[in-house]
């Protein structure tokens, strides 16, 4: 029996637990946090208490080592209720913890991972720059080795989890020299928050993920010990690409969970709201919308879980993770668009959580590689000639 | 201190309950079972008691294979051990027959100081199993407990607050005791991922009638002192009547109806 769609007992229990947590603890406060643009230390700590940070990290460093499918189920269940909290969790794991766990040396892992896995601290991933978004290789931030120190100069933007009081370290991608072929040599360097020369600014006025933390980072002659290099010098670009392969799974999970949440809200509303003397869900035009939503969600889940399964089997999963990220994000757009449509005028009001879903969806088409970038990645994987740029 | 928690699996309180009308029982197949919400308070109280006084917690349930889920959840919350009481002969148990099985399990566990139960189940709603259990064991029955003030295992004493009509009663009793707790006594916690990981792999041990030294002719429907003779599902509520016409006319009709129904006086 090779094909098996059953989740394990552990995965089912995890889903139930996270669903309970999201419904009982996140749902009552999500809208208020969104209104106030407030990062929740309490909910982040609670996610830590429940063991949701470090699901792919070995127990030796405080992780739970339950695997990628379990991780994705957790993100999915939180995104079903609120995108902001799912973002804190997904970025904390895929961008904060993963690079340190996969590329850090023993000392770096011992230093950072226990606090990160316990939810006592957050790490961020400093990649995007004002002029290096989709063109991530165009980073201008530099790190120059001077004696026993790296000296960093430059800036980063849109960095999740980077400026909270519990943000302790940032994995910064910086140009550390020139390769033999003339292209920039890129390396990742761990820069603890609070290092002199490292200043941060919280970004406000977001349309999406308003209760998640996003920051701008500035490095001005910022000195860190040369031991803070992550992995080998010049490996930064490869580390970044691999980190994003994993990160895409969690963004896809946010699309899937968000769509599930939006669909459930739409189904409930369509069953209760009456017009022309009957529930609006009984009109075929609306019933078909709901049927289409459910079908697309089912498809998305199969694709995402397969990508996670490949990852757990240590097989190549870059193509599938790009497909899942793109499909789940765009599917969420279609689902939430119709879900708001079913809500009519009420769907435009903040009083209804579908409004927050509608806004939060948009990030997923853009963050961690736009849908267009995913198509470039997929095109390269399927053998389209050229670089598909 | 040795603590036992009795847990029941019930249909999800948010789902529609389906009855097997001829049999007078719940249709448990295909339903999503959850831990009886009142038992979650009992389980939490057991965990709090262990944190305060040390000791071990044994969680028990009576039910079919599916009932293992509620014990697995208890394990994820770090109870020390669990047992599922199951036997074809247990089918058709009423509250008394259920209490007999649970009492036998508690005797088999041995040296128990305190048993925590929820005040009632959300499906049967009888609320008498805890009292029956105390009676069968000959232990102190402490029902509707809203707070456990103190437990002194050495001097075999417990002090609790009971929620009684219009106030609180403080009761001191001898241990061992059977304590049924009410909603709000505590805030039940969720299991964490490490707990779930451990619990998911555990084989849930079972005890049948023979393991519990119970005579098969004296359990289940044979031992039941009550029998459900009929189950009736309340008829669906019909649509209300919408009065149409001029406003004065409608008000008059509505007023007359309310007078007829003795809601208001003429």
XYZ file of C-alpha atoms in Angstrom:
655
model
C 0.000 0.000 0.000
C 2.083 2.857 -1.259
C -0.516 5.586 -1.489
C -1.913 6.637 1.860
C -3.895 9.795 2.508
C -4.431 9.241 6.229
C -2.836 11.647 8.627
C -1.096 10.016 11.568
C -2.638 10.015 15.018
C -0.049 12.632 15.966
C -0.975 14.895 13.065
C -4.684 14.594 13.827
C -4.121 15.451 17.487
C -1.919 18.363 16.511
C -4.572 19.726 14.164
C -7.209 19.500 16.872
C -4.957 21.223 19.402
C -3.972 24.078 17.097
C -7.565 24.524 15.944
C -8.686 24.785 19.557
C -5.968 27.297 20.297
C -6.750 29.402 17.239
C -10.495 29.425 17.860
C -10.333 30.031 21.591
C -7.325 32.301 21.937
C -6.658 33.998 18.604
C -10.147 34.514 17.171
C -11.437 36.690 20.055
C -8.553 39.180 19.777
C -7.542 39.010 16.104
C -9.620 41.931 14.869
C -8.583 44.226 17.694
C -4.889 43.469 17.127
C -5.425 44.117 13.411
C -7.169 47.422 14.125
C -4.407 48.576 16.426
C -1.598 47.204 14.238
C -0.345 45.476 17.347
C 2.083 42.552 17.551
C 0.972 40.111 20.261
C 3.728 38.987 22.618
C 1.169 36.951 24.494
C 0.025 34.905 21.489
C 3.613 34.424 20.318
C 4.560 33.103 23.740
C 1.497 30.839 23.695
C 2.539 29.390 20.332
C 5.906 28.720 21.946
C 4.282 27.050 24.974
C 2.353 24.762 22.647
C 5.561 23.726 20.901
C 4.747 25.281 17.537
C 8.193 26.797 17.035
C 10.835 24.348 15.846
C 8.599 21.540 14.496
C 11.369 20.401 12.145
C 14.173 20.940 14.668
C 15.704 18.063 16.604
C 14.880 17.692 20.294
C 18.559 18.377 21.068
C 17.963 22.048 20.381
C 14.489 22.294 21.910
C 12.497 21.432 18.791
C 9.796 18.810 18.541
C 11.015 17.147 15.337
C 7.519 16.250 14.149
C 8.198 16.986 10.507
C 7.028 19.280 7.762
C 3.492 17.998 7.340
C 2.820 18.651 11.011
C 4.377 22.092 10.720
C 2.239 22.912 7.744
C -0.908 21.709 9.507
C -0.139 24.080 12.383
C 0.329 27.075 10.066
C -2.786 26.081 8.139
C -4.942 25.957 11.255
C -3.749 29.325 12.491
C -4.167 30.951 9.066
C -7.723 29.595 9.035
C -8.401 32.101 11.801
C -5.808 34.850 11.361
C -3.082 35.615 8.815
C -1.025 37.822 11.122
C -0.447 35.167 13.765
C 0.214 32.586 11.066
C 2.815 34.968 9.641
C 4.580 35.280 12.987
C 4.700 31.500 13.247
C 5.631 30.760 9.628
C 8.347 33.417 9.420
C 9.628 32.535 12.877
C 10.095 28.946 11.772
C 10.938 29.018 8.073
C 12.975 32.220 7.981
C 14.101 32.613 11.578
C 14.844 29.122 12.818
C 15.487 27.162 9.592
C 18.654 28.910 8.312
C 20.292 28.719 11.748
C 19.277 25.081 12.161
C 20.338 23.966 8.695
C 23.495 26.058 8.229
C 24.623 27.099 11.701
C 27.581 25.489 13.453
C 27.114 23.725 16.780
C 27.880 26.850 18.796
C 25.426 29.003 16.849
C 22.717 26.369 17.147
C 23.252 25.980 20.898
C 23.244 29.727 21.325
C 20.061 30.587 19.444
C 17.808 27.593 18.878
C 16.617 26.753 22.414
C 15.170 30.250 22.940
C 13.771 30.388 19.421
C 12.091 26.991 19.721
C 10.615 27.891 23.105
C 9.034 31.038 21.685
C 11.130 33.215 24.011
C 12.916 34.869 21.089
C 12.401 35.494 17.385
C 14.941 35.495 14.576
C 14.455 37.215 11.247
C 15.819 36.791 7.747
C 17.295 39.918 6.195
C 17.091 39.437 2.468
C 14.914 42.013 0.706
C 16.354 45.477 0.133
C 14.732 48.635 -1.199
C 16.261 47.870 -4.602
C 16.595 44.092 -4.372
C 13.195 42.406 -4.234
C 12.528 39.743 -6.852
C 16.114 40.369 -7.992
C 17.455 39.095 -4.668
C 20.964 38.698 -6.092
C 21.222 42.469 -6.470
C 21.773 43.000 -2.724
C 23.758 46.130 -1.972
C 24.363 45.454 1.715
C 28.044 44.701 2.198
C 30.050 42.955 4.868
C 33.784 43.494 4.906
C 36.100 41.349 6.977
C 38.324 43.619 9.043
C 40.534 41.643 11.396
C 38.273 39.486 13.553
C 35.091 41.342 12.603
C 32.624 41.657 9.794
C 31.684 45.273 9.211
C 28.222 45.640 7.690
C 26.768 48.573 5.780
C 23.435 48.759 3.998
C 19.735 48.338 4.658
C 16.922 45.791 4.484
C 13.176 46.244 4.170
C 9.937 44.262 4.790
C 11.678 41.997 7.313
C 9.135 39.979 9.324
C 9.672 39.552 13.094
C 12.713 41.846 13.021
C 11.846 44.711 15.358
C 9.876 43.291 18.284
C 11.268 43.342 21.823
C 11.808 39.609 21.454
C 13.607 39.834 18.080
C 17.086 38.722 19.033
C 18.983 38.066 15.825
C 18.795 38.582 12.087
C 20.329 36.388 9.412
C 21.585 39.078 7.059
C 22.427 38.399 3.451
C 25.373 40.559 2.459
C 27.909 40.905 -0.328
C 31.231 39.779 1.091
C 33.357 40.105 -2.030
C 33.605 39.192 -5.700
C 33.679 35.671 -7.058
C 36.213 34.483 -9.642
C 33.509 34.835 -12.337
C 33.035 38.485 -11.461
C 29.644 38.024 -9.791
C 29.101 39.135 -6.210
C 30.004 36.724 -3.447
C 27.062 36.532 -1.097
C 27.205 35.273 2.486
C 24.818 35.127 5.431
C 25.888 36.687 8.717
C 24.114 36.499 12.075
C 23.655 39.983 13.467
C 22.176 40.147 16.978
C 19.584 42.882 17.513
C 21.103 45.615 19.628
C 24.553 45.395 18.052
C 25.941 48.949 17.762
C 25.440 50.193 14.215
C 22.334 47.998 13.738
C 19.178 50.076 13.989
C 15.623 49.071 13.239
C 12.381 50.799 12.416
C 8.973 49.164 12.631
C 6.947 49.586 9.441
C 3.399 50.838 9.864
C 0.444 51.427 7.604
C 0.220 47.929 6.153
C -2.916 46.716 4.401
C -2.120 43.096 5.292
C -0.833 41.135 8.300
C -1.329 44.221 10.430
C -0.714 42.361 13.693
C 2.519 40.842 12.451
C 5.804 42.683 12.897
C 7.608 44.084 9.851
C 10.757 46.153 9.986
C 13.333 48.165 8.151
C 16.900 47.439 9.155
C 19.890 49.760 8.843
C 23.532 48.755 9.166
C 26.067 51.517 9.619
C 29.601 50.259 10.261
C 27.965 47.505 12.250
C 30.625 45.150 13.630
C 30.020 41.514 14.509
C 32.623 38.813 15.288
C 33.790 36.877 12.229
C 32.413 33.690 13.889
C 28.933 35.032 13.128
C 29.268 33.910 9.519
C 26.543 31.334 8.823
C 27.960 28.285 7.081
C 30.688 28.964 4.549
C 31.638 32.262 3.010
C 29.996 32.598 -0.395
C 27.203 30.128 0.383
C 24.680 32.859 1.154
C 22.821 32.787 -2.126
C 22.402 29.022 -2.069
C 21.311 29.161 1.590
C 18.763 31.797 0.694
C 17.306 29.775 -2.178
C 17.028 26.643 -0.047
C 15.500 28.602 2.824
C 12.895 29.988 0.458
C 12.072 26.490 -0.856
C 11.046 25.564 2.677
C 9.501 28.955 3.371
C 7.232 28.547 0.377
C 5.622 25.531 1.981
C 4.574 27.661 4.939
C 3.296 30.495 2.733
C 1.318 27.898 0.791
C -0.059 26.649 4.107
C -1.214 30.171 4.853
C -3.043 30.264 1.526
C -4.619 26.882 2.150
C -5.635 27.618 5.739
C -6.844 31.094 4.856
C -8.967 29.717 2.041
C -10.398 27.064 4.354
C -11.331 29.749 6.872
C -12.851 32.008 4.210
C -14.809 29.098 2.751
C -16.222 28.113 6.140
C -17.294 31.690 6.808
C -18.941 31.861 3.391
C -20.725 28.527 3.856
C -22.045 29.583 7.249
C -23.161 32.965 6.008
C -24.821 31.535 2.901
C -26.707 29.036 5.062
C -28.013 31.722 7.417
C -28.544 34.812 5.302
C -31.966 34.910 3.698
C -33.022 36.871 0.648
C -36.123 36.318 -1.475
C -37.439 34.196 1.383
C -34.717 31.555 1.459
C -31.087 31.072 2.489
C -28.874 32.508 -0.241
C -26.834 29.289 -0.336
C -29.862 27.514 -1.774
C -29.606 29.551 -4.967
C -27.721 27.483 -7.477
C -25.462 30.357 -8.443
C -24.214 30.515 -4.850
C -24.172 26.779 -4.213
C -21.915 26.410 -7.253
C -19.543 29.041 -5.893
C -19.258 27.087 -2.665
C -18.775 23.818 -4.554
C -15.967 25.378 -6.593
C -14.303 26.740 -3.462
C -14.364 23.367 -1.729
C -12.953 21.658 -4.818
C -10.088 24.107 -5.201
C -9.218 23.828 -1.521
C -9.102 20.050 -1.829
C -6.789 20.309 -4.836
C -4.526 22.776 -3.075
C -4.263 20.575 -0.006
C -3.244 17.543 -2.078
C -0.539 19.522 -3.845
C 0.833 21.127 -0.699
C 0.851 17.918 1.337
C 2.626 16.153 -1.495
C 5.312 18.858 -1.552
C 5.708 18.466 2.224
C 5.861 14.718 1.874
C 8.655 15.019 -0.701
C 10.491 17.336 1.683
C 10.088 14.832 4.540
C 11.364 12.056 2.269
C 14.459 14.177 1.545
C 13.609 14.188 -2.134
C 13.770 17.270 -4.369
C 10.713 19.427 -3.713
C 11.641 22.836 -5.143
C 9.291 22.563 -8.101
C 6.365 21.318 -6.037
C 6.894 23.911 -3.307
C 6.868 26.715 -5.889
C 3.736 25.227 -7.461
C 2.054 24.888 -4.079
C 3.003 28.423 -3.021
C 1.682 29.905 -6.239
C -1.447 27.769 -6.425
C -2.465 28.068 -2.768
C -1.965 31.853 -2.795
C -3.917 32.391 -5.991
C -6.573 29.880 -4.974
C -7.036 31.795 -1.694
C -7.599 34.919 -3.797
C -10.369 33.248 -5.812
C -11.987 31.737 -2.731
C -11.930 34.860 -0.591
C -13.117 36.992 -3.479
C -16.253 34.858 -3.829
C -16.582 34.572 -0.060
C -16.805 38.355 0.229
C -19.209 38.377 -2.709
C -21.486 35.984 -0.824
C -21.350 38.266 2.213
C -22.524 41.198 0.115
C -22.306 44.563 1.860
C -21.532 42.977 5.218
C -18.383 41.446 3.755
C -16.997 44.951 3.395
C -17.282 45.619 7.111
C -14.515 44.990 9.645
C -17.119 43.469 11.921
C -16.989 40.376 9.703
C -13.705 38.400 9.724
C -14.008 37.787 5.984
C -12.890 41.391 5.482
C -9.556 40.636 7.155
C -9.155 37.479 5.051
C -9.689 39.533 1.916
C -6.892 41.947 2.782
C -4.484 39.353 4.166
C -4.687 37.205 1.057
C -2.888 39.773 -1.060
C 0.402 39.356 0.716
C 0.623 35.746 -0.366
C 0.812 36.667 -4.062
C 3.821 38.825 -3.229
C 5.804 37.675 -0.178
C 8.607 35.087 -0.370
C 8.675 35.308 -4.120
C 5.818 36.782 -6.126
C 3.535 34.525 -8.128
C 5.541 35.606 -11.159
C 8.796 34.518 -9.542
C 7.195 31.160 -8.693
C 6.395 30.742 -12.372
C 10.043 31.452 -13.211
C 11.099 28.787 -10.704
C 8.603 26.289 -12.100
C 9.543 27.083 -15.706
C 13.191 26.337 -14.920
C 12.262 23.070 -13.210
C 10.170 21.821 -16.115
C 12.931 22.415 -18.650
C 11.733 25.573 -20.372
C 14.770 26.808 -22.303
C 16.585 29.906 -21.108
C 16.226 31.391 -17.633
C 12.550 32.329 -18.100
C 13.286 35.885 -17.016
C -0.898 11.311 46.102
C -2.737 9.047 43.700
C -5.343 10.756 41.570
C -7.857 9.177 39.211
C -9.747 11.148 36.560
C -12.855 9.690 34.966
C -13.300 10.864 31.405
C -16.126 10.277 28.994
C -16.168 10.748 25.271
C -19.220 12.587 24.017
C -20.354 13.755 20.588
C -18.931 17.116 19.587
C -21.133 19.663 21.304
C -21.106 21.754 18.147
C -22.253 18.935 15.881
C -25.757 17.631 15.315
C -26.553 14.654 17.540
C -28.065 11.615 15.846
C -30.152 9.060 17.710
C -30.808 5.408 17.138
C -34.476 5.764 17.986
C -35.427 2.063 18.281
C -32.437 1.306 20.492
C -32.726 4.503 22.498
C -29.013 5.179 22.223
C -26.749 7.676 20.546
C -25.465 6.901 17.082
C -21.791 7.042 17.898
C -20.546 5.843 14.512
C -19.185 8.591 12.379
C -19.594 11.221 15.036
C -16.644 13.303 16.032
C -15.956 12.385 19.645
C -14.591 14.941 22.042
C -13.730 14.860 25.714
C -16.827 15.696 27.735
C -16.277 19.430 28.389
C -16.925 19.042 32.134
C -14.303 16.288 32.281
C -11.752 18.723 30.873
C -12.156 20.700 34.087
C -11.718 17.488 36.096
C -8.568 16.650 34.152
C -7.168 20.141 34.640
C -7.948 19.966 38.365
C -6.048 16.687 38.540
C -3.060 18.283 36.786
C -3.159 21.281 39.130
C -3.417 18.972 42.138
C -0.402 16.991 40.983
C 1.556 20.205 40.417
C 0.763 21.335 43.950
C 1.100 18.116 45.912
C 3.053 15.757 43.630
C 1.788 12.314 42.885
C 0.479 10.478 39.875
C -2.621 10.688 37.728
C -4.437 7.755 36.183
C -7.153 8.569 33.638
C -9.891 6.027 32.930
C -12.821 5.791 30.596
C -15.404 3.216 29.650
C -16.170 2.935 25.981
C -15.427 1.427 22.579
C -12.202 1.732 20.583
C -12.998 5.306 19.587
C -12.953 6.301 23.257
C -9.180 5.837 23.197
C -8.945 9.343 21.730
C -9.963 11.024 24.970
C -7.375 9.026 26.877
C -4.726 9.861 24.307
C -5.569 13.503 24.813
C -5.152 13.016 28.564
C -1.773 11.405 27.946
C -0.747 14.373 25.791
C -1.592 16.506 28.812
C 0.929 14.371 30.726
C -1.248 12.134 32.907
C 0.888 9.208 34.051
C -1.215 6.323 32.805
C -4.563 5.518 31.239
C -6.937 2.546 31.018
C -9.919 1.967 28.779
C -12.605 -0.279 30.251
C -14.247 -2.156 27.449
C -16.244 -5.338 27.081
C -19.206 -6.312 24.968
C -20.963 -7.048 28.240
C -20.738 -3.353 29.190
C -23.113 -2.375 26.376
C -26.392 -0.867 27.490
C -24.961 0.432 30.761
C -26.952 3.080 32.565
C -25.305 5.396 35.082
C -25.268 2.810 37.850
C -23.784 0.121 35.628
C -21.206 2.614 34.390
C -20.294 3.592 37.930
C -19.908 -0.103 38.813
C -17.318 -0.561 36.083
C -15.462 2.616 36.974
C -15.508 1.670 40.681
C -14.010 -1.703 39.829
C -11.288 0.003 37.798
C -10.517 2.392 40.651
C -10.255 -0.542 43.062
C -7.907 -2.271 40.669
C -5.712 0.839 40.430
C -5.513 0.770 44.242
C -4.383 3.257 46.920
C -6.319 6.066 45.285
C -6.685 9.256 47.338
C -8.965 11.278 45.139
C -11.136 10.818 42.060
C -12.040 13.766 39.866
C -15.088 13.715 37.579
C -16.924 16.341 35.580
C -20.281 17.218 37.145
C -22.155 15.607 34.270
C -21.766 14.589 30.659
C -23.059 16.788 27.885
C -24.791 13.858 26.180
C -26.577 11.913 28.919
C -26.896 14.872 31.304
C -27.703 12.668 34.282
C -25.027 14.058 36.584
C -25.166 11.127 38.998
C -22.175 8.961 38.140
C -19.865 10.737 40.603
C -22.286 10.255 43.492
C -22.894 6.621 42.523
C -19.164 6.063 42.306
C -18.655 7.478 45.810
C -21.455 5.289 47.111
C -20.123 2.130 45.498
C -16.623 2.832 46.809
C -17.838 4.011 50.206
C -15.911 7.251 49.786
C -16.789 10.898 50.474
C -19.042 12.305 47.760
C -18.200 15.919 46.969
C -20.346 17.149 44.107
C -20.580 20.485 42.272
C -17.171 21.544 43.532
C -16.146 25.056 42.487
C -12.821 25.128 44.301
C -10.477 22.703 45.983
C -9.054 24.599 48.934
C -6.765 22.042 50.454
C -5.856 18.398 50.268
C -3.921 16.738 53.066
C -3.120 13.198 52.034
C -1.239 12.484 55.280
C -4.164 13.270 57.559
C -6.638 12.043 54.891
C -8.521 15.321 54.705
C -9.872 17.531 51.940
C -11.565 20.937 52.031
C -13.594 22.108 49.049
C -16.070 24.795 48.098
C -19.368 23.628 46.627
C -21.547 25.778 44.447
C -24.988 25.611 46.043
C -28.105 27.567 45.249
C -27.344 31.204 45.958
C -23.945 30.732 47.550
C -20.909 28.669 48.371
C -20.685 25.881 50.892
C -17.304 24.985 52.400
C -17.080 21.284 53.102
C -14.411 19.285 54.866
C -14.369 15.590 54.125
C -12.333 12.465 54.634
C -10.156 11.045 51.904
C -10.509 9.133 49.709
C -13.120 11.249 48.030
C -14.918 11.486 44.708
C -14.986 15.084 43.567
C -17.201 16.270 40.723
C -16.246 19.681 39.424
C -18.209 22.432 37.749
C -17.366 24.634 34.801
C -15.103 27.523 35.700
C -13.219 25.785 38.513
C -10.109 26.269 36.372
C -8.985 27.031 32.855
C -8.246 23.749 31.044
C -4.926 23.826 29.213
C -4.141 22.529 25.745
C -1.590 19.777 25.204
C 1.680 20.874 23.636
C 3.350 19.305 20.649
C 5.871 17.333 22.712
C 3.020 15.825 24.748
C 1.096 14.968 21.607
C 4.150 13.345 20.060
C 4.596 11.075 23.066
C 0.902 10.259 23.445
C 0.323 9.478 19.777
C 2.561 6.426 19.909
C 1.210 4.842 23.084
C -0.901 1.709 22.928
C -3.896 2.370 25.177
C -4.223 -0.501 27.690
C -7.643 -2.103 28.058
C -9.431 -3.770 30.930
C -12.357 -6.074 30.255
C -14.929 -7.512 32.675
C -12.626 -10.369 33.656
C -9.688 -8.009 34.283
C -11.936 -6.034 36.584
C -13.307 -9.139 38.335
C -16.780 -8.233 37.224
C -19.423 -10.914 36.728
C -20.663 -10.483 33.162
C -24.229 -11.047 34.254
C -23.966 -8.077 36.575
C -22.729 -5.425 34.167
C -24.074 -3.523 31.192
C -27.769 -3.739 30.450
C -28.062 -6.616 32.946
C -26.981 -4.346 35.778
C -28.806 -1.271 34.616
C -31.462 -0.148 37.044
C -32.953 2.190 34.486
C -33.891 1.606 30.900
C -34.536 4.113 28.155
C -37.979 3.178 26.873
C -38.375 5.891 24.304
C -36.381 8.574 22.568
C -38.154 11.471 20.976
C -36.527 14.152 18.929
C -38.188 17.516 19.457
C -40.144 18.493 16.353
C -38.382 21.100 14.268
C -39.599 24.573 15.090
C -42.060 25.712 12.457
C -41.791 29.042 10.794
C -43.427 31.874 12.698
C -46.434 33.713 11.397
C -45.846 37.021 9.689
C -48.706 39.450 10.071
C -49.412 41.619 7.071
C -51.538 44.683 6.624
C -51.915 48.164 8.007
C -49.863 48.887 11.091
C -52.885 49.507 13.415
C -54.501 46.302 12.247
C -51.304 44.292 12.855
C -50.826 45.776 16.314
C -54.408 44.847 17.247
C -54.031 41.272 16.038
C -50.661 40.919 17.811
C -52.091 42.340 21.038
C -55.061 39.958 20.925
C -52.747 37.002 20.401
C -50.560 38.003 23.322
C -53.636 38.341 25.519
C -54.866 34.908 24.386
C -51.475 33.466 25.248
C -51.650 35.179 28.636
C -48.405 37.032 27.962
C -50.114 40.336 28.694
C -53.390 41.252 30.380
C -56.186 42.993 28.596
